Short mmCIF file of C-alpha atoms in Angstrom, two decimals:
data_model
loop_
_atom_site.label_atom_id
_atom_site.label_comp_id
_atom_site.label_asym_id
_atom_site.label_seq_id
_atom_site.Cartn_x
_atom_site.Cartn_y
_atom_site.Cartn_z
CA UNK A 27 -136.22 -71.02 71.74
CA UNK A 28 -137.81 -67.35 70.51
CA UNK A 29 -136.66 -65.30 73.42
CA UNK A 30 -133.08 -67.40 73.29
CA UNK A 31 -132.65 -66.29 69.68
CA UNK A 32 -133.62 -62.62 70.26
CA UNK A 33 -131.17 -61.98 73.50
CA UNK A 34 -127.93 -63.88 71.41
CA UNK A 35 -129.30 -60.86 68.34
CA UNK A 36 -129.21 -58.42 71.67
CA UNK A 37 -126.32 -59.56 72.66
CA UNK A 38 -124.59 -59.20 69.18
CA UNK A 39 -125.43 -55.57 68.60
CA UNK A 40 -124.06 -54.87 72.02
CA UNK A 41 -121.20 -56.03 71.22
CA UNK A 42 -121.19 -54.54 67.23
CA UNK A 43 -121.62 -50.72 69.12
CA UNK A 44 -119.21 -51.08 71.38
CA UNK A 45 -116.44 -51.48 68.59
CA UNK A 46 -117.68 -48.27 66.26
CA UNK A 47 -116.89 -44.77 66.88
CA UNK A 48 -119.90 -42.21 67.08
CA UNK A 49 -119.82 -39.01 65.36
CA UNK A 50 -121.51 -36.39 67.31
CA UNK A 51 -123.02 -33.74 64.62
CA UNK A 52 -122.74 -30.30 66.42
CA UNK A 53 -125.97 -28.25 66.20
CA UNK A 54 -124.31 -25.60 65.40
CA UNK A 55 -121.60 -26.47 62.51
CA UNK A 56 -119.49 -22.69 62.07
CA UNK A 57 -119.07 -22.71 65.86
CA UNK A 58 -117.76 -25.84 65.79
CA UNK A 59 -115.95 -25.51 62.99
CA UNK A 60 -113.87 -22.58 64.82
CA UNK A 61 -113.49 -23.39 68.30
CA UNK A 62 -112.03 -26.52 66.57
CA UNK A 63 -109.48 -23.78 65.07
CA UNK A 64 -109.23 -22.50 68.10
CA UNK A 65 -107.81 -25.03 69.88
CA UNK A 66 -105.25 -26.62 67.40
CA UNK A 67 -103.79 -23.41 66.83
CA UNK A 68 -100.99 -21.66 68.78
CA UNK A 69 -100.86 -18.58 69.83
CA UNK A 70 -97.62 -17.74 71.04
CA UNK A 71 -96.24 -17.35 67.98
CA UNK A 72 -94.70 -14.38 66.41
CA UNK A 73 -95.11 -13.79 62.68
CA UNK A 74 -92.63 -13.99 60.37
CA UNK A 75 -90.97 -10.39 59.59
CA UNK A 76 -88.84 -10.13 55.92
CA UNK A 77 -85.50 -8.93 55.89
CA UNK A 78 -85.00 -6.03 54.90
CA UNK A 79 -82.16 -5.51 52.28
CA UNK A 80 -79.42 -2.88 53.28
CA UNK A 81 -78.51 -0.53 49.63
CA UNK A 82 -74.85 -1.41 48.85
CA UNK A 83 -73.05 2.11 49.43
CA UNK A 84 -72.00 3.95 45.60
CA UNK A 85 -68.56 3.78 45.10
CA UNK A 86 -66.79 7.60 45.68
CA UNK A 87 -66.62 9.79 42.90
CA UNK A 88 -63.81 11.83 41.62
CA UNK A 89 -64.82 14.47 39.51
CA UNK A 90 -62.49 16.47 36.93
CA UNK A 91 -63.81 19.67 36.64
CA UNK A 92 -62.88 23.03 35.05
CA UNK A 93 -62.50 22.47 31.74
CA UNK A 94 -63.77 20.31 28.46
CA UNK A 95 -60.49 19.16 27.18
CA UNK A 96 -58.24 16.98 29.24
CA UNK A 97 -54.38 16.36 28.43
CA UNK A 98 -55.03 12.35 27.51
CA UNK A 99 -51.76 11.50 29.89
CA UNK A 100 -53.29 13.25 32.80
CA UNK A 101 -56.66 11.62 31.90
CA UNK A 102 -55.36 8.09 32.66
CA UNK A 103 -53.25 8.85 35.91
CA UNK A 104 -57.20 9.81 37.50
CA UNK A 105 -58.75 7.27 35.76
CA UNK A 106 -55.82 4.84 37.30
CA UNK A 107 -55.22 6.41 41.39
CA UNK A 108 -59.24 6.40 41.17
CA UNK A 109 -59.47 1.93 39.91
CA UNK A 110 -57.04 1.60 42.94
CA UNK A 111 -59.45 2.69 45.13
CA UNK A 112 -62.55 1.34 44.14
CA UNK A 113 -64.11 4.91 42.60
CA UNK A 114 -65.36 6.32 39.77
CA UNK A 115 -64.79 9.36 37.34
CA UNK A 116 -66.98 11.43 36.09
CA UNK A 117 -66.65 14.86 33.67
CA UNK A 118 -68.28 17.78 35.70
CA UNK A 119 -68.80 20.61 34.08
CA UNK A 120 -69.93 23.55 34.94
CA UNK A 121 -69.02 22.97 38.51
CA UNK A 122 -71.62 23.40 41.23
CA UNK A 123 -69.61 22.92 44.76
CA UNK A 124 -73.56 22.88 46.28
CA UNK A 125 -74.55 20.06 43.98
CA UNK A 126 -72.02 17.75 44.59
CA UNK A 127 -73.79 13.57 45.57
CA UNK A 128 -71.85 12.84 48.32
CA UNK A 129 -69.86 9.81 47.70
CA UNK A 130 -67.62 12.96 46.02
CA UNK A 131 -64.57 12.16 47.05
CA UNK A 132 -61.34 14.51 45.45
CA UNK A 133 -62.56 17.44 42.55
CA UNK A 134 -59.30 17.49 40.19
CA UNK A 135 -59.10 20.81 38.97
CA UNK A 136 -58.40 22.62 35.75
CA UNK A 137 -59.28 25.04 35.25
CA UNK A 138 -58.99 28.84 36.37
CA UNK A 139 -56.91 28.30 38.96
CA UNK A 140 -58.13 31.46 41.14
CA UNK A 141 -61.47 29.35 41.04
CA UNK A 142 -59.96 26.83 42.71
CA UNK A 143 -60.11 27.78 46.59
CA UNK A 144 -63.28 28.97 46.57
CA UNK A 145 -64.53 25.94 45.65
CA UNK A 146 -61.90 23.99 48.49
CA UNK A 147 -63.80 26.73 50.42
CA UNK A 148 -67.30 25.98 49.82
CA UNK A 149 -66.71 21.73 50.11
CA UNK A 150 -64.87 21.14 52.47
CA UNK A 151 -65.59 17.57 52.37
CA UNK A 152 -63.99 16.60 49.77
CA UNK A 153 -60.35 16.65 48.81
CA UNK A 154 -59.74 19.38 46.13
CA UNK A 155 -56.33 18.59 43.93
CA UNK A 156 -56.01 22.16 41.42
CA UNK A 157 -53.34 22.63 38.85
CA UNK A 158 -51.36 25.86 38.30
CA UNK A 159 -47.99 27.85 37.20
CA UNK A 160 -47.56 29.78 39.93
CA UNK A 161 -46.73 29.75 43.46
CA UNK A 162 -49.44 28.81 45.79
CA UNK A 163 -50.80 27.38 48.92
CA UNK A 164 -52.63 25.03 50.12
CA UNK A 165 -55.28 24.65 52.24
CA UNK A 166 -56.56 22.24 54.52
CA UNK A 167 -58.67 20.45 51.47
CA UNK A 168 -55.95 21.87 48.97
CA UNK A 169 -53.29 20.20 47.16
CA UNK A 170 -51.47 22.53 45.00
CA UNK A 171 -49.73 20.74 41.68
CA UNK A 172 -47.43 23.51 40.88
CA UNK A 173 -46.47 23.02 36.14
CA UNK A 174 -43.09 25.68 36.22
CA UNK A 175 -42.78 27.07 32.96
CA UNK A 176 -40.36 28.94 34.43
CA UNK A 177 -38.00 25.47 34.62
CA UNK A 178 -39.23 25.01 31.42
CA UNK A 179 -37.54 27.51 29.63
CA UNK A 180 -34.47 27.16 32.31
CA UNK A 181 -34.34 24.20 31.55
CA UNK A 182 -34.36 24.66 27.60
CA UNK A 183 -32.15 26.80 27.59
CA UNK A 184 -29.72 25.07 29.51
CA UNK A 185 -29.38 21.98 27.26
CA UNK A 186 -29.28 24.14 24.14
CA UNK A 187 -25.59 25.53 25.86
CA UNK A 188 -24.91 22.17 26.84
CA UNK A 189 -25.82 20.67 22.72
CA UNK A 190 -23.72 23.55 21.06
CA UNK A 191 -20.80 23.93 19.50
CA UNK A 192 -18.47 26.95 20.58
CA UNK A 193 -21.81 28.30 22.89
CA UNK A 194 -23.51 29.92 19.98
CA UNK A 195 -27.40 29.73 20.72
CA UNK A 196 -29.80 30.80 21.01
CA UNK A 197 -34.15 30.92 21.64
CA UNK A 198 -37.53 32.17 19.83
CA UNK A 199 -40.07 32.89 22.52
CA UNK A 200 -43.17 35.00 22.94
CA UNK A 201 -43.19 38.60 23.87
CA UNK A 202 -45.20 37.49 27.28
CA UNK A 203 -44.82 37.02 29.28
CA UNK A 204 -41.34 38.68 29.35
CA UNK A 205 -39.44 36.08 32.29
CA UNK A 206 -40.02 33.21 30.12
CA UNK A 207 -37.51 34.42 27.98
CA UNK A 208 -35.76 35.58 31.45
CA UNK A 209 -35.57 31.70 32.72
CA UNK A 210 -33.59 30.67 29.15
CA UNK A 211 -31.77 33.13 29.43
CA UNK A 212 -30.80 32.38 33.13
CA UNK A 213 -30.56 28.63 31.64
CA UNK A 214 -27.48 29.07 29.38
CA UNK A 215 -25.64 31.14 32.05
CA UNK A 216 -25.49 28.61 34.52
CA UNK A 217 -23.86 26.54 32.77
CA UNK A 218 -21.23 28.07 31.71
CA UNK A 219 -21.51 31.91 33.21
CA UNK A 220 -20.18 34.30 31.14
CA UNK A 221 -20.88 32.03 27.84
CA UNK A 222 -18.36 33.78 25.06
CA UNK A 223 -16.97 31.92 22.08
CA UNK A 224 -14.43 31.11 20.45
CA UNK A 225 -15.40 33.25 17.17
CA UNK A 226 -16.44 37.09 16.72
CA UNK A 227 -19.28 38.22 17.13
CA UNK A 228 -17.77 38.47 20.75
CA UNK A 229 -20.77 38.28 22.65
CA UNK A 230 -22.81 36.28 25.48
CA UNK A 231 -24.85 32.85 24.88
CA UNK A 232 -27.45 33.02 24.45
CA UNK A 233 -29.52 34.71 22.89
CA UNK A 234 -32.62 35.20 22.20
CA UNK A 235 -35.56 37.32 20.11
CA UNK A 236 -39.50 37.79 21.09
CA UNK A 237 -42.49 37.18 18.46
CA UNK A 238 -46.29 38.02 19.48
CA UNK A 239 -47.95 33.85 21.11
CA UNK A 240 -49.05 32.69 18.00
CA UNK A 241 -46.82 34.25 15.13
CA UNK A 242 -47.11 32.61 11.43
CA UNK A 243 -44.02 30.22 11.15
CA UNK A 244 -43.53 33.36 8.32
CA UNK A 245 -42.81 35.30 10.55
CA UNK A 246 -40.95 32.44 12.65
CA UNK A 247 -38.77 32.50 9.82
CA UNK A 248 -37.93 35.35 9.70
CA UNK A 249 -36.92 35.89 12.59
CA UNK A 250 -34.30 32.72 13.61
CA UNK A 251 -32.92 34.28 10.18
CA UNK A 252 -32.50 37.40 11.12
CA UNK A 253 -30.60 35.90 14.33
CA UNK A 254 -28.93 33.81 12.24
CA UNK A 255 -26.93 36.05 10.53
CA UNK A 256 -26.04 38.10 13.29
CA UNK A 257 -24.94 35.29 15.55
CA UNK A 258 -24.21 32.07 13.58
CA UNK A 259 -26.41 30.29 15.33
CA UNK A 260 -25.35 26.56 15.58
CA UNK A 261 -28.90 25.01 18.27
CA UNK A 262 -32.07 26.96 18.66
CA UNK A 263 -35.27 26.70 21.24
CA UNK A 264 -38.32 26.99 19.87
CA UNK A 265 -41.08 27.64 21.92
CA UNK A 266 -44.65 26.21 21.78
CA UNK A 267 -46.43 29.52 21.66
CA UNK A 268 -44.08 30.04 18.22
CA UNK A 269 -43.88 26.61 16.76
CA UNK A 270 -46.09 24.65 14.31
CA UNK A 271 -46.01 21.66 12.24
CA UNK A 272 -45.78 24.27 9.69
CA UNK A 273 -43.19 25.82 10.97
CA UNK A 274 -40.84 22.84 12.08
CA UNK A 275 -41.11 20.65 8.59
CA UNK A 276 -39.88 24.34 6.91
CA UNK A 277 -36.60 23.92 9.58
CA UNK A 278 -36.36 19.99 8.59
CA UNK A 279 -33.03 19.92 6.84
CA UNK A 280 -31.23 23.68 7.58
CA UNK A 281 -28.56 23.51 9.51
CA UNK A 282 -29.60 23.20 13.37
CA UNK A 283 -29.99 21.74 15.91
CA UNK A 284 -33.16 22.04 18.08
CA UNK A 285 -34.56 21.62 22.28
CA UNK A 286 -38.66 22.10 22.49
CA UNK A 287 -41.43 21.91 24.54
CA UNK A 288 -43.38 19.20 22.09
CA UNK A 289 -42.28 16.33 20.51
CA UNK A 290 -40.88 16.39 16.39
CA UNK A 291 -41.97 15.20 13.23
CA UNK A 292 -40.04 12.58 12.14
CA UNK A 293 -38.82 15.11 9.54
CA UNK A 294 -36.94 16.50 12.36
CA UNK A 295 -36.48 13.83 14.80
CA UNK A 296 -32.21 13.87 13.35
CA UNK A 297 -31.90 17.48 14.86
CA UNK A 298 -33.97 16.99 17.49
CA UNK A 299 -31.64 17.54 20.51
CA UNK A 300 -34.55 16.46 23.60
CA UNK A 301 -37.79 17.31 24.70
CA UNK A 302 -38.60 18.95 28.01
CA UNK A 303 -41.84 18.32 29.34
CA UNK A 304 -43.54 18.22 32.73
CA UNK A 305 -44.89 14.48 34.28
CA UNK A 306 -48.41 15.31 35.41
CA UNK A 307 -49.12 12.12 35.91
CA UNK A 308 -46.51 11.85 38.70
CA UNK A 309 -47.54 14.84 40.61
CA UNK A 310 -50.83 13.83 40.41
CA UNK A 311 -49.45 10.28 42.67
CA UNK A 312 -47.66 12.68 45.17
CA UNK A 313 -51.07 14.67 45.43
CA UNK A 314 -53.74 11.86 45.71
CA UNK A 315 -55.63 11.94 49.21
CA UNK A 316 -53.82 10.00 51.53
CA UNK A 317 -56.69 9.26 54.42
CA UNK A 318 -57.05 13.43 55.72
CA UNK A 319 -53.63 13.91 55.31
CA UNK A 320 -54.49 17.73 55.18
CA UNK A 321 -53.38 19.72 51.87
CA UNK A 322 -49.75 20.43 50.36
CA UNK A 323 -47.79 22.04 47.05
CA UNK A 324 -46.06 19.31 44.63
CA UNK A 325 -44.12 20.88 41.73
CA UNK A 326 -44.59 18.45 38.37
CA UNK A 327 -40.86 17.32 37.96
CA UNK A 328 -39.33 18.25 34.85
CA UNK A 329 -38.64 14.92 32.44
CA UNK A 330 -37.08 14.18 29.24
CA UNK A 331 -38.32 13.01 25.81
CA UNK A 332 -37.07 12.44 22.30
CA UNK A 333 -33.64 12.16 23.46
CA UNK A 334 -30.47 12.07 20.37
CA UNK A 335 -28.08 9.66 22.62
CA UNK A 336 -25.79 11.54 20.05
CA UNK A 337 -25.98 15.09 21.13
CA UNK A 338 -26.85 14.22 24.72
CA UNK A 339 -24.07 12.26 26.15
CA UNK A 340 -24.01 10.30 28.42
CA UNK A 341 -22.10 12.60 30.99
CA UNK A 342 -23.97 15.43 29.78
CA UNK A 343 -27.64 13.30 30.76
CA UNK A 344 -26.37 12.99 34.29
CA UNK A 345 -25.31 16.92 34.60
CA UNK A 346 -28.63 17.61 32.57
CA UNK A 347 -30.42 15.58 35.31
CA UNK A 348 -28.79 16.49 38.45
CA UNK A 349 -30.19 20.11 37.24
CA UNK A 350 -33.45 18.66 36.53
CA UNK A 351 -34.17 17.62 40.67
CA UNK A 352 -32.65 20.69 41.32
CA UNK A 353 -34.63 22.52 39.97
CA UNK A 354 -37.92 20.51 41.18
CA UNK A 355 -36.34 20.80 45.08
CA UNK A 356 -36.28 24.17 45.18
CA UNK A 357 -32.38 24.60 45.04
CA UNK A 358 -32.35 26.68 41.28
CA UNK A 359 -34.23 29.28 40.75
CA UNK A 360 -35.15 30.34 36.79
CA UNK A 361 -35.68 33.65 37.51
CA UNK A 362 -32.69 34.92 39.67
CA UNK A 363 -29.10 33.16 38.85
CA UNK A 364 -26.01 34.98 38.76
CA UNK A 365 -23.95 34.69 35.60
#
């Protein structure tokens, strides 16, 4: 009986042992752990490399150089053109071609025209747009905007004769350069040839007198009085180098009509025929670089402001606008007009 019980207990223990998992304790725990890790991690998976972020390129740059005083209309035109190209505008005074940033696309040079070509030669990777009042020659990366002051004086002479009575027009101009006076007189003669009035004094109009540039209002008033006493003027052109707010305000109410290159004060508007200005923003749009196009020369068109339609009627404006167009197209030379 006892043997049978012992046999049954032995069989029960054997059955229990077959249903359990026996943990094997390694003799070297460190080695065992290493073996398990090595067995479970694949060896052919590469280590991830973080992506390289390329820096955003700097936007194209337009530099205004050569002066710290920029006409507001020119500044606005440059900013508008740059914005259309997605570029930014900065002012650089003085200009150092050797230190130009790589993103520089255009330099608008408003300084001495004689310095524009050396600048363009030193920065051949950049388009240079420069301003001048005289004829100029373009190069591969240099474009010129010609603001022809002779054309302005010519147009002023033409308008004074166009709106005056009996051809009695005159001008106050600076003594230098002399070609401004010549251009003014030629503008009047272009309209009427030998412009001789019906009543004395029988002379050819227009007439002009010159003063030192920057003459004060007292000297200008004396010169105008002397000119009028001799020729009985109806219309007067006053060049900006002679003009001043003080002078123009003193002329208000006097028996003249006026033509100028600058807008009049309010007190003189009813006596003002027109203002002749150069449309520099329009010329900038023409000169703005187009891809790899070579440089060129662009003449700033003349436009009229402060037009008095009682003096410049529709028919007179039609004649005048054709003359302004011919000037821009080079069909009229302000300094070589034969009566």
